[in-house]
C-alpha angles and dihedrals in degrees: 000000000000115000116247099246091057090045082055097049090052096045083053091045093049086040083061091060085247117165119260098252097061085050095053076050093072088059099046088052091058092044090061091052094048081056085054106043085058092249082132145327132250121215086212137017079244095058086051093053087044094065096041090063103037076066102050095049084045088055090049101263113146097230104147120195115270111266091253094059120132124249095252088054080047092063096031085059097047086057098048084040086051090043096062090061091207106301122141123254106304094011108135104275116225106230123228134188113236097189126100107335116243123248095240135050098233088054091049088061098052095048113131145188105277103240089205086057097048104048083044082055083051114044082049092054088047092050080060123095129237093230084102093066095042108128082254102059101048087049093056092048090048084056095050102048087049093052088062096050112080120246098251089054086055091048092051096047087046087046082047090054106050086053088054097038119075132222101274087053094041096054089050085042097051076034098063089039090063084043090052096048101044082055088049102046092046 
C-alpha cells in the first residue's frame, strides 16, 4: 500500500494537469526508498521501477505500458489497471485476484490474494541487495532508456519541460547544461 503522503504528492501532480507518468513517478521514487531503507531489496534497477509503477496504476494513475512492452508487462499493467477499479490516484483500490480463474461466477467474485504467496513474494524481494537502486545505477538505467528514445523524441520531451518548468527550475536546469558541457568539452 502507498503511503499517504505519496499518494498526496501524486493527487497534487495529476490536480496540476501533470502527465501520468510523472504521477506513477511519485510512486517509483518512493519504491526506491523503500529499496534503501532496507524495507526490501530489488535484483535490477528495473525490478525496482516495476514496482513503482504496479503500484501507481494500482493506485489509479494512467500510466499505460511503453509501446515497446512485452506482452507479459501488457497484461501485468491491465491487472493493476483492472485492480484500481476507476478511482483516481489514492482512491481505495478494490482488490482483485489474477490467478485460475474459478469455475463459477460467485467464486470468481471472492477470490483473493493468496497470504502464503505474498509473504513468499516478500521474503524473495528481502533476500535481494540495494546495489539496484545505488546513484549509479539509476543513472545507468536513465542513460540507457534515453539511448533508446530518437532524438527528436528527447528534444520534444526537453522542449515539454521547459514549458512545465518555471523560471527558478529552468535557470538550475540551463545551470547544470552548461555544467554538463563544459564536462563533456575538457
Amino acid at each position: 500500500m502507498p503511503e499517504k503522503a505519496t499518494l498526496a504528492r501524486a493527487r497534487k501532480d495529476k490536480k496540476e494537469g501533470k502527465s501520468p507518468s510523472t504521477q506513477a513517478g511519485e510512486f517509483v521514487k518512493e519504491e526506491i526508498e523503500h529499496v534503501r531503507d532496507g524495507k526490501h531489496g530489488a535484483r535490477s534497477t528495473k525490478q525496482a521501477i516495476a514496482i513503482g509503477l504496479s503500484k501507481a496504476r494500482r493506485a489509479g494513475a494512467n500510466a499505460a505500458p511503453s509501446r515497446s512492452a512485452s506482452p507479459a508487462t501488457r497484461k501485468k499493467a491491465s491487472q493493476d489497471m483492472a485492480a484500481s477499479s476507476g478511482s483516481s490516484t489514492g482512491g481505495n483500490a478494490r482488490k482483485t485476484a489474477f490467478r485460475k480463474r474459478p469455475a463459477t461466477k460467485s467464486a470468481r467474485k471472492t477470490a483473493t490474494t493468496s497470504a502464503t504467496r505474498s509473504r513468499a513474494s516478500r521474503i524473495v524481494l528481502k533476500r535481494e541487495g540495494q546495489g539496484a537502486v545505488s546513484k549509479r545505477a539509476l543513472a545507468s538505467q536513465g542513460r540507457k532508456a534515453a539511448a533508446k528514445r530518437t532524438v527528436a523524441d528527447r528534444s520534444a520531451a526537453a522542449k515539454k519541460a521547459t514549458r512545465t518548468k518555471g523560471p527558478a527550475a529552468r535557470k538550475a536546469a540551463a545551470k547544470k547544461a552548461a555544467h554538463t558541457r563544459a564536462r563533456k568539452a575538457s
